[in-house]
PDB file of C-alpha atoms in Angstrom:
ATOM      1  CA  UNK A   1     -22.195  -3.123 -33.399  1.00  0.00           C
ATOM      2  CA  UNK A   2     -24.873  -1.001 -31.780  1.00  0.00           C
ATOM      3  CA  UNK A   3     -25.992  -3.755 -29.434  1.00  0.00           C
ATOM      4  CA  UNK A   4     -22.504  -4.631 -28.181  1.00  0.00           C
ATOM      5  CA  UNK A   5     -22.693  -5.537 -24.503  1.00  0.00           C
ATOM      6  CA  UNK A   6     -20.160  -3.787 -22.272  1.00  0.00           C
ATOM      7  CA  UNK A   7     -17.652  -5.942 -20.462  1.00  0.00           C
ATOM      8  CA  UNK A   8     -17.139  -5.142 -16.753  1.00  0.00           C
ATOM      9  CA  UNK A   9     -13.879  -3.358 -17.664  1.00  0.00           C
ATOM     10  CA  UNK A  10     -15.713  -1.055 -20.086  1.00  0.00           C
ATOM     11  CA  UNK A  11     -18.341   0.433 -17.761  1.00  0.00           C
ATOM     12  CA  UNK A  12     -18.055   4.206 -18.158  1.00  0.00           C
ATOM     13  CA  UNK A  13     -18.752   6.839 -15.520  1.00  0.00           C
ATOM     14  CA  UNK A  14     -21.869   8.947 -16.114  1.00  0.00           C
ATOM     15  CA  UNK A  15     -21.133  11.614 -18.745  1.00  0.00           C
ATOM     16  CA  UNK A  16     -22.603  14.428 -16.624  1.00  0.00           C
ATOM     17  CA  UNK A  17     -20.018  13.852 -13.885  1.00  0.00           C
ATOM     18  CA  UNK A  18     -17.044  16.218 -13.628  1.00  0.00           C
ATOM     19  CA  UNK A  19     -13.501  15.109 -14.454  1.00  0.00           C
ATOM     20  CA  UNK A  20     -12.527  14.426 -10.795  1.00  0.00           C
ATOM     21  CA  UNK A  21     -15.801  12.523 -10.288  1.00  0.00           C
ATOM     22  CA  UNK A  22     -15.129  10.335 -13.341  1.00  0.00           C
ATOM     23  CA  UNK A  23     -11.595   9.727 -12.076  1.00  0.00           C
ATOM     24  CA  UNK A  24     -13.080   8.709  -8.702  1.00  0.00           C
ATOM     25  CA  UNK A  25     -15.328   6.197 -10.532  1.00  0.00           C
ATOM     26  CA  UNK A  26     -12.249   4.561 -12.025  1.00  0.00           C
ATOM     27  CA  UNK A  27     -10.277   4.587  -8.754  1.00  0.00           C
ATOM     28  CA  UNK A  28     -13.306   3.144  -6.926  1.00  0.00           C
ATOM     29  CA  UNK A  29     -13.525   0.195  -9.332  1.00  0.00           C
ATOM     30  CA  UNK A  30      -9.795  -0.527  -8.866  1.00  0.00           C
ATOM     31  CA  UNK A  31      -9.715   0.070  -5.100  1.00  0.00           C
ATOM     32  CA  UNK A  32      -7.162   2.771  -5.902  1.00  0.00           C
ATOM     33  CA  UNK A  33      -6.642   6.238  -4.473  1.00  0.00           C
ATOM     34  CA  UNK A  34      -7.778   9.407  -6.208  1.00  0.00           C
ATOM     35  CA  UNK A  35      -5.197  12.005  -5.125  1.00  0.00           C
ATOM     36  CA  UNK A  36      -6.266  15.594  -5.818  1.00  0.00           C
ATOM     37  CA  UNK A  37      -3.489  17.231  -3.777  1.00  0.00           C
ATOM     38  CA  UNK A  38      -1.288  19.878  -5.356  1.00  0.00           C
ATOM     39  CA  UNK A  39       1.842  18.926  -3.429  1.00  0.00           C
ATOM     40  CA  UNK A  40       2.059  22.395  -1.856  1.00  0.00           C
ATOM     41  CA  UNK A  41       1.393  22.057   1.888  1.00  0.00           C
ATOM     42  CA  UNK A  42      -0.299  25.446   2.277  1.00  0.00           C
ATOM     43  CA  UNK A  43      -2.630  24.735  -0.666  1.00  0.00           C
ATOM     44  CA  UNK A  44      -3.441  21.217   0.540  1.00  0.00           C
ATOM     45  CA  UNK A  45      -4.503  22.147   4.092  1.00  0.00           C
ATOM     46  CA  UNK A  46      -8.105  20.851   4.396  1.00  0.00           C
ATOM     47  CA  UNK A  47      -8.986  23.810   6.655  1.00  0.00           C
ATOM     48  CA  UNK A  48      -8.789  25.953   3.514  1.00  0.00           C
ATOM     49  CA  UNK A  49     -10.835  23.554   1.397  1.00  0.00           C
ATOM     50  CA  UNK A  50     -13.624  26.086   0.803  1.00  0.00           C
ATOM     51  CA  UNK A  51     -11.238  27.880  -1.582  1.00  0.00           C
ATOM     52  CA  UNK A  52     -10.401  24.765  -3.613  1.00  0.00           C
ATOM     53  CA  UNK A  53     -11.539  24.967  -7.219  1.00  0.00           C
ATOM     54  CA  UNK A  54     -13.690  22.565  -9.247  1.00  0.00           C
ATOM     55  CA  UNK A  55     -10.645  20.440 -10.120  1.00  0.00           C
ATOM     56  CA  UNK A  56     -10.643  19.272  -6.464  1.00  0.00           C
ATOM     57  CA  UNK A  57     -14.398  19.105  -5.813  1.00  0.00           C
ATOM     58  CA  UNK A  58     -16.552  15.995  -5.664  1.00  0.00           C
ATOM     59  CA  UNK A  59     -20.266  16.155  -5.001  1.00  0.00           C
ATOM     60  CA  UNK A  60     -21.545  14.227  -1.984  1.00  0.00           C
ATOM     61  CA  UNK A  61     -24.306  12.865  -4.205  1.00  0.00           C
ATOM     62  CA  UNK A  62     -21.702  11.221  -6.472  1.00  0.00           C
ATOM     63  CA  UNK A  63     -19.944   9.640  -3.492  1.00  0.00           C
ATOM     64  CA  UNK A  64     -23.241   8.308  -2.138  1.00  0.00           C
ATOM     65  CA  UNK A  65     -24.112   6.893  -5.553  1.00  0.00           C
ATOM     66  CA  UNK A  66     -20.758   5.099  -5.760  1.00  0.00           C
ATOM     67  CA  UNK A  67     -21.083   3.673  -2.257  1.00  0.00           C
ATOM     68  CA  UNK A  68     -24.726   2.634  -2.522  1.00  0.00           C
ATOM     69  CA  UNK A  69     -25.250   1.781  -6.202  1.00  0.00           C
ATOM     70  CA  UNK A  70     -21.750   1.821  -7.602  1.00  0.00           C
ATOM     71  CA  UNK A  71     -20.243  -0.259 -10.361  1.00  0.00           C
ATOM     72  CA  UNK A  72     -18.609  -3.617  -9.734  1.00  0.00           C
ATOM     73  CA  UNK A  73     -14.886  -3.912  -9.155  1.00  0.00           C
ATOM     74  CA  UNK A  74     -12.708  -4.590 -12.161  1.00  0.00           C
ATOM     75  CA  UNK A  75     -11.712  -8.259 -12.417  1.00  0.00           C
ATOM     76  CA  UNK A  76      -9.094  -9.099  -9.816  1.00  0.00           C
ATOM     77  CA  UNK A  77      -9.703  -5.868  -7.857  1.00  0.00           C
ATOM     78  CA  UNK A  78     -11.650  -4.915  -4.702  1.00  0.00           C
ATOM     79  CA  UNK A  79     -13.852  -1.806  -4.721  1.00  0.00           C
ATOM     80  CA  UNK A  80     -12.984   0.942  -2.245  1.00  0.00           C
ATOM     81  CA  UNK A  81     -13.619   4.660  -1.952  1.00  0.00           C
ATOM     82  CA  UNK A  82     -10.197   6.201  -1.320  1.00  0.00           C
ATOM     83  CA  UNK A  83      -9.691   9.896  -1.938  1.00  0.00           C
ATOM     84  CA  UNK A  84      -7.026  12.366  -0.833  1.00  0.00           C
ATOM     85  CA  UNK A  85      -7.199  16.154  -0.965  1.00  0.00           C
ATOM     86  CA  UNK A  86     -10.783  16.564  -2.168  1.00  0.00           C
ATOM     87  CA  UNK A  87     -13.478  19.060  -1.246  1.00  0.00           C
ATOM     88  CA  UNK A  88     -16.744  17.172  -0.696  1.00  0.00           C
ATOM     89  CA  UNK A  89     -19.566  19.522  -1.632  1.00  0.00           C
ATOM     90  CA  UNK A  90     -23.037  19.051  -0.195  1.00  0.00           C
ATOM     91  CA  UNK A  91     -24.090  16.910   2.748  1.00  0.00           C
ATOM     92  CA  UNK A  92     -22.850  13.312   2.530  1.00  0.00           C
ATOM     93  CA  UNK A  93     -25.848  11.486   3.984  1.00  0.00           C
ATOM     94  CA  UNK A  94     -25.298   7.756   4.423  1.00  0.00           C
ATOM     95  CA  UNK A  95     -27.929   7.426   7.149  1.00  0.00           C
ATOM     96  CA  UNK A  96     -29.012   3.774   7.543  1.00  0.00           C
ATOM     97  CA  UNK A  97     -26.817   2.695   4.617  1.00  0.00           C
ATOM     98  CA  UNK A  98     -25.000  -0.606   4.367  1.00  0.00           C
ATOM     99  CA  UNK A  99     -21.665   0.041   2.680  1.00  0.00           C
ATOM    100  CA  UNK A 100     -19.782  -3.058   1.550  1.00  0.00           C
ATOM    101  CA  UNK A 101     -16.425  -1.416   0.958  1.00  0.00           C
ATOM    102  CA  UNK A 102     -13.816   0.732   2.683  1.00  0.00           C
ATOM    103  CA  UNK A 103     -14.425   4.496   2.914  1.00  0.00           C
ATOM    104  CA  UNK A 104     -11.197   6.504   3.152  1.00  0.00           C
ATOM    105  CA  UNK A 105     -11.043  10.311   3.099  1.00  0.00           C
ATOM    106  CA  UNK A 106      -7.459  11.447   3.702  1.00  0.00           C
ATOM    107  CA  UNK A 107      -6.864  15.200   4.130  1.00  0.00           C
ATOM    108  CA  UNK A 108     -10.273  16.012   2.664  1.00  0.00           C
ATOM    109  CA  UNK A 109     -12.477  19.008   3.356  1.00  0.00           C
ATOM    110  CA  UNK A 110     -16.219  18.616   3.861  1.00  0.00           C
ATOM    111  CA  UNK A 111     -18.519  21.530   3.087  1.00  0.00           C
ATOM    112  CA  UNK A 112     -21.384  20.076   5.133  1.00  0.00           C
ATOM    113  CA  UNK A 113     -22.137  17.394   7.699  1.00  0.00           C
ATOM    114  CA  UNK A 114     -21.111  13.773   7.176  1.00  0.00           C
ATOM    115  CA  UNK A 115     -23.933  11.528   8.398  1.00  0.00           C
ATOM    116  CA  UNK A 116     -23.265   7.864   9.151  1.00  0.00           C
ATOM    117  CA  UNK A 117     -26.228   7.521  11.525  1.00  0.00           C
ATOM    118  CA  UNK A 118     -27.396   3.896  11.852  1.00  0.00           C
ATOM    119  CA  UNK A 119     -25.053   2.933   9.007  1.00  0.00           C
ATOM    120  CA  UNK A 120     -22.911  -0.158   8.640  1.00  0.00           C
ATOM    121  CA  UNK A 121     -19.513  -0.035   6.926  1.00  0.00           C
ATOM    122  CA  UNK A 122     -16.363  -2.134   6.649  1.00  0.00           C
ATOM    123  CA  UNK A 123     -14.115   0.775   7.690  1.00  0.00           C
ATOM    124  CA  UNK A 124     -14.293   4.568   7.771  1.00  0.00           C
ATOM    125  CA  UNK A 125     -11.092   6.605   7.668  1.00  0.00           C
ATOM    126  CA  UNK A 126     -11.220  10.397   8.018  1.00  0.00           C
ATOM    127  CA  UNK A 127      -7.578  11.017   8.895  1.00  0.00           C
ATOM    128  CA  UNK A 128      -6.367  14.612   8.552  1.00  0.00           C
ATOM    129  CA  UNK A 129      -9.776  15.664   7.212  1.00  0.00           C
ATOM    130  CA  UNK A 130     -11.715  18.799   8.134  1.00  0.00           C
ATOM    131  CA  UNK A 131     -15.445  18.459   8.861  1.00  0.00           C
ATOM    132  CA  UNK A 132     -18.062  20.897  10.123  1.00  0.00           C
ATOM    133  CA  UNK A 133     -19.844  18.062  12.000  1.00  0.00           C
ATOM    134  CA  UNK A 134     -19.877  14.263  12.218  1.00  0.00           C
ATOM    135  CA  UNK A 135     -23.124  12.434  12.902  1.00  0.00           C
ATOM    136  CA  UNK A 136     -22.343   8.759  13.512  1.00  0.00           C
ATOM    137  CA  UNK A 137     -24.904   7.648  16.085  1.00  0.00           C
ATOM    138  CA  UNK A 138     -25.352   3.856  16.150  1.00  0.00           C
ATOM    139  CA  UNK A 139     -22.681   3.359  13.464  1.00  0.00           C
ATOM    140  CA  UNK A 140     -21.590  -0.273  13.122  1.00  0.00           C
ATOM    141  CA  UNK A 141     -18.035  -0.357  11.828  1.00  0.00           C
ATOM    142  CA  UNK A 142     -14.932  -2.312  12.864  1.00  0.00           C
ATOM    143  CA  UNK A 143     -12.758   0.800  12.529  1.00  0.00           C
ATOM    144  CA  UNK A 144     -13.417   4.533  12.622  1.00  0.00           C
ATOM    145  CA  UNK A 145     -10.158   6.447  12.218  1.00  0.00           C
ATOM    146  CA  UNK A 146     -10.258  10.161  13.034  1.00  0.00           C
ATOM    147  CA  UNK A 147      -6.505  10.561  13.432  1.00  0.00           C
ATOM    148  CA  UNK A 148      -5.563  14.245  13.109  1.00  0.00           C
ATOM    149  CA  UNK A 149      -9.078  15.082  11.873  1.00  0.00           C
ATOM    150  CA  UNK A 150     -10.611  18.408  12.847  1.00  0.00           C
ATOM    151  CA  UNK A 151     -14.341  18.513  13.532  1.00  0.00           C
ATOM    152  CA  UNK A 152     -15.497  22.108  13.971  1.00  0.00           C
ATOM    153  CA  UNK A 153     -18.843  21.238  15.534  1.00  0.00           C
ATOM    154  CA  UNK A 154     -20.446  18.245  17.161  1.00  0.00           C
ATOM    155  CA  UNK A 155     -19.293  14.640  17.006  1.00  0.00           C
ATOM    156  CA  UNK A 156     -22.272  12.353  17.609  1.00  0.00           C
ATOM    157  CA  UNK A 157     -21.213   8.738  18.245  1.00  0.00           C
ATOM    158  CA  UNK A 158     -23.537   7.492  20.975  1.00  0.00           C
ATOM    159  CA  UNK A 159     -24.664   3.886  20.550  1.00  0.00           C
ATOM    160  CA  UNK A 160     -21.966   3.159  17.958  1.00  0.00           C
ATOM    161  CA  UNK A 161     -19.940  -0.031  17.741  1.00  0.00           C
ATOM    162  CA  UNK A 162     -16.397   0.461  16.484  1.00  0.00           C
ATOM    163  CA  UNK A 163     -12.794   0.762  17.517  1.00  0.00           C
ATOM    164  CA  UNK A 164     -11.564   4.315  17.159  1.00  0.00           C
ATOM    165  CA  UNK A 165      -8.243   5.845  16.190  1.00  0.00           C
ATOM    166  CA  UNK A 166      -6.981   9.042  17.781  1.00  0.00           C
ATOM    167  CA  UNK A 167      -8.967  12.193  17.074  1.00  0.00           C
ATOM    168  CA  UNK A 168      -9.321  15.766  18.168  1.00  0.00           C
ATOM    169  CA  UNK A 169     -12.189  18.174  18.003  1.00  0.00           C
ATOM    170  CA  UNK A 170     -11.882  21.914  17.698  1.00  0.00           C
ATOM    171  CA  UNK A 171     -14.806  24.133  18.572  1.00  0.00           C
ATOM    172  CA  UNK A 172     -15.512  26.867  16.046  1.00  0.00           C
ATOM    173  CA  UNK A 173     -15.072  30.338  17.491  1.00  0.00           C
ATOM    174  CA  UNK A 174     -17.382  33.193  16.540  1.00  0.00           C
TER     175      UNK A 174
END
């Protein structure tokens, strides 16, 4: 049947996406966690994320597409972006976005700035993650959790409305 209509459970990830990106699509639809950790503490340290291979990399563009135009949840599930141990490549720009699901990056490494300027989200968790910079001016979010996160550069949060978990910032040394 060439004209068979896909059921919500059958929606496939775009074919041009990498294996970890397609796995993230599936986890997103289930509200599940995509865990890309190796289980070896020294290899899973987000400070060394620049050395992680393609099996642990997810493009920022893919994440933005999931959050802004993503597929519906599977029946009986709630969509959420939950990823552990990934290297986010490219700048994740969610400026002025309205995100209707949880965003959770646990022990992830960001290659470039994460921008949540003027965005609205249900929750943003960046625990144990490593970021070069966080731009979250005027973010509207009930919870921003930066517990044990390391931000090498600036953290911009002026005008934001959220409750915040513990965080620390480390200045990059030349």
